[in-house]
Amino acid sequence: MDTATEASGVPGLVKRALQVLSRHSTWRDWAWAQVSLVASWFLAVVPLLLFAMGLFGILMPVLWDPWVSTWDNSWYGFIRLETARSANWAAGLGAVWLLLGLWIGPYALRGQAKLARAVLGR
């Protein structure tokens, strides 16, 4: 048996902890956990938000009147919602955002895979 598993009590725990901390894979996985926390979330959420905001914009010609009457001083992106015409402009912007979200999605997924490969070294 390994001497680290034979030792008991606090000295055995310290010895096992030092063995784990001396491995390169421990630090590689720790680095991936830190990078993945921010970068992977960003790469996953941005295309989803663009798609969802695009759908909301496309529905704006139907939703603009109750939306504006409920919340005063309403905006969709950089378009101030005041009339049906501005709601139609918002629908156009929504279509652009929806298509942008669909276009960015595969690139974001590939970027996340490249990031994982770079940090994890695989």
Tab-separated table of C-alpha atoms in Angstrom:
chain	number	residue	atom	x	y	z
A	1	MET	CA	0.000	0.000	0.000
A	2	ASP	CA	0.943	3.610	-0.437
A	3	THR	CA	2.479	5.268	2.600
A	4	ALA	CA	0.037	8.188	2.335
A	5	THR	CA	-2.945	5.868	2.724
A	6	GLU	CA	-1.277	4.022	5.594
A	7	ALA	CA	-0.701	7.163	7.650
A	8	SER	CA	-3.642	8.085	9.801
A	9	GLY	CA	-4.807	11.203	11.537
A	10	VAL	CA	-3.650	14.705	10.757
A	11	PRO	CA	-0.222	13.725	9.326
A	12	GLY	CA	-1.901	11.396	6.825
A	13	LEU	CA	-4.395	14.074	5.789
A	14	VAL	CA	-1.637	16.649	5.332
A	15	LYS	CA	0.425	14.189	3.283
A	16	ARG	CA	-2.533	13.359	1.010
A	17	ALA	CA	-3.421	17.052	0.620
A	18	LEU	CA	0.149	17.891	-0.376
A	19	GLN	CA	0.127	15.059	-2.922
A	20	VAL	CA	-3.069	16.367	-4.486
A	21	LEU	CA	-1.766	19.948	-4.515
A	22	SER	CA	1.486	18.880	-6.166
A	23	ARG	CA	-0.308	17.459	-9.208
A	24	HIS	CA	-0.404	19.591	-12.348
A	25	SER	CA	-3.944	18.422	-13.100
A	26	THR	CA	-5.236	19.936	-9.851
A	27	TRP	CA	-4.049	23.404	-10.820
A	28	ARG	CA	-5.173	22.986	-14.443
A	29	ASP	CA	-8.673	22.038	-13.294
A	30	TRP	CA	-8.722	24.894	-10.789
A	31	ALA	CA	-7.759	27.357	-13.541
A	32	TRP	CA	-10.500	25.946	-15.778
A	33	ALA	CA	-13.061	26.377	-12.999
A	34	GLN	CA	-12.135	30.067	-12.704
A	35	VAL	CA	-12.078	30.763	-16.444
A	36	SER	CA	-15.199	28.743	-17.139
A	37	LEU	CA	-17.122	30.599	-14.477
A	38	VAL	CA	-16.993	33.826	-16.470
A	39	ALA	CA	-16.082	33.031	-20.061
A	40	SER	CA	-18.332	30.036	-20.620
A	41	TRP	CA	-21.269	31.823	-19.055
A	42	PHE	CA	-20.675	34.827	-21.298
A	43	LEU	CA	-20.271	32.678	-24.419
A	44	ALA	CA	-23.493	30.822	-23.650
A	45	VAL	CA	-25.648	33.752	-22.561
A	46	VAL	CA	-24.887	36.350	-25.232
A	47	PRO	CA	-26.372	34.387	-28.171
A	48	LEU	CA	-29.343	33.368	-26.027
A	49	LEU	CA	-30.030	36.960	-24.965
A	50	LEU	CA	-29.738	38.229	-28.526
A	51	PHE	CA	-32.211	35.581	-29.654
A	52	ALA	CA	-34.666	36.292	-26.810
A	53	MET	CA	-34.462	40.065	-27.258
A	54	GLY	CA	-34.984	39.561	-30.985
A	55	LEU	CA	-38.162	37.593	-30.367
A	56	PHE	CA	-39.364	40.298	-27.990
A	57	GLY	CA	-38.668	42.949	-30.629
A	58	ILE	CA	-40.486	41.018	-33.342
A	59	LEU	CA	-43.523	40.876	-31.038
A	60	MET	CA	-43.286	44.597	-30.268
A	61	PRO	CA	-45.924	45.711	-32.838
A	62	VAL	CA	-48.422	43.599	-30.883
A	63	LEU	CA	-47.106	44.436	-27.413
A	64	TRP	CA	-46.170	48.091	-27.696
A	65	ASP	CA	-49.521	49.631	-26.643
A	66	PRO	CA	-49.949	47.690	-23.378
A	67	TRP	CA	-46.211	47.943	-22.765
A	68	VAL	CA	-46.117	51.736	-23.164
A	69	SER	CA	-49.318	52.258	-21.183
A	70	THR	CA	-47.920	50.172	-18.301
A	71	TRP	CA	-44.364	51.555	-18.292
A	72	ASP	CA	-43.919	55.169	-19.213
A	73	ASN	CA	-40.805	56.222	-21.129
A	74	SER	CA	-40.232	52.786	-22.697
A	75	TRP	CA	-37.333	51.938	-24.988
A	76	TYR	CA	-36.419	48.922	-27.075
A	77	GLY	CA	-32.692	49.066	-27.644
A	78	PHE	CA	-32.116	52.598	-28.887
A	79	ILE	CA	-35.700	53.073	-30.185
A	80	ARG	CA	-38.119	55.035	-28.017
A	81	LEU	CA	-41.541	53.366	-28.084
A	82	GLU	CA	-44.154	56.056	-28.632
A	83	THR	CA	-46.172	55.061	-31.690
A	84	ALA	CA	-46.985	52.056	-33.829
A	85	ARG	CA	-44.315	53.220	-36.265
A	86	SER	CA	-41.629	53.066	-33.570
A	87	ALA	CA	-42.896	49.588	-32.662
A	88	ASN	CA	-42.416	48.537	-36.291
A	89	TRP	CA	-38.857	49.891	-36.176
A	90	ALA	CA	-38.361	47.871	-33.001
A	91	ALA	CA	-39.578	44.767	-34.852
A	92	GLY	CA	-36.966	45.393	-37.539
A	93	LEU	CA	-34.252	45.780	-34.929
A	94	GLY	CA	-35.549	42.637	-33.218
A	95	ALA	CA	-35.222	40.672	-36.453
A	96	VAL	CA	-31.615	41.838	-36.762
A	97	TRP	CA	-30.851	40.833	-33.165
A	98	LEU	CA	-32.530	37.442	-33.615
A	99	LEU	CA	-30.507	36.712	-36.739
A	100	LEU	CA	-27.348	37.959	-35.027
A	101	GLY	CA	-27.990	35.598	-32.103
A	102	LEU	CA	-28.482	32.672	-34.481
A	103	TRP	CA	-25.336	33.593	-36.385
A	104	ILE	CA	-23.155	34.096	-33.279
A	105	GLY	CA	-24.292	30.873	-31.544
A	106	PRO	CA	-22.066	28.372	-33.404
A	107	TYR	CA	-19.041	30.687	-33.156
A	108	ALA	CA	-19.576	31.091	-29.418
A	109	LEU	CA	-19.790	27.318	-29.023
A	110	ARG	CA	-16.560	26.824	-30.978
A	111	GLY	CA	-14.917	29.584	-28.943
A	112	GLN	CA	-15.905	27.863	-25.718
A	113	ALA	CA	-14.458	24.569	-26.993
A	114	LYS	CA	-11.187	26.276	-27.980
A	115	LEU	CA	-11.000	27.966	-24.606
A	116	ALA	CA	-11.539	24.650	-22.808
A	117	ARG	CA	-8.877	22.989	-24.951
A	118	ALA	CA	-6.408	25.795	-24.276
A	119	VAL	CA	-6.901	25.869	-20.520
A	120	LEU	CA	-7.274	22.131	-19.970
A	121	GLY	CA	-4.468	21.269	-22.387
A	122	ARG	CA	-6.341	18.581	-24.242
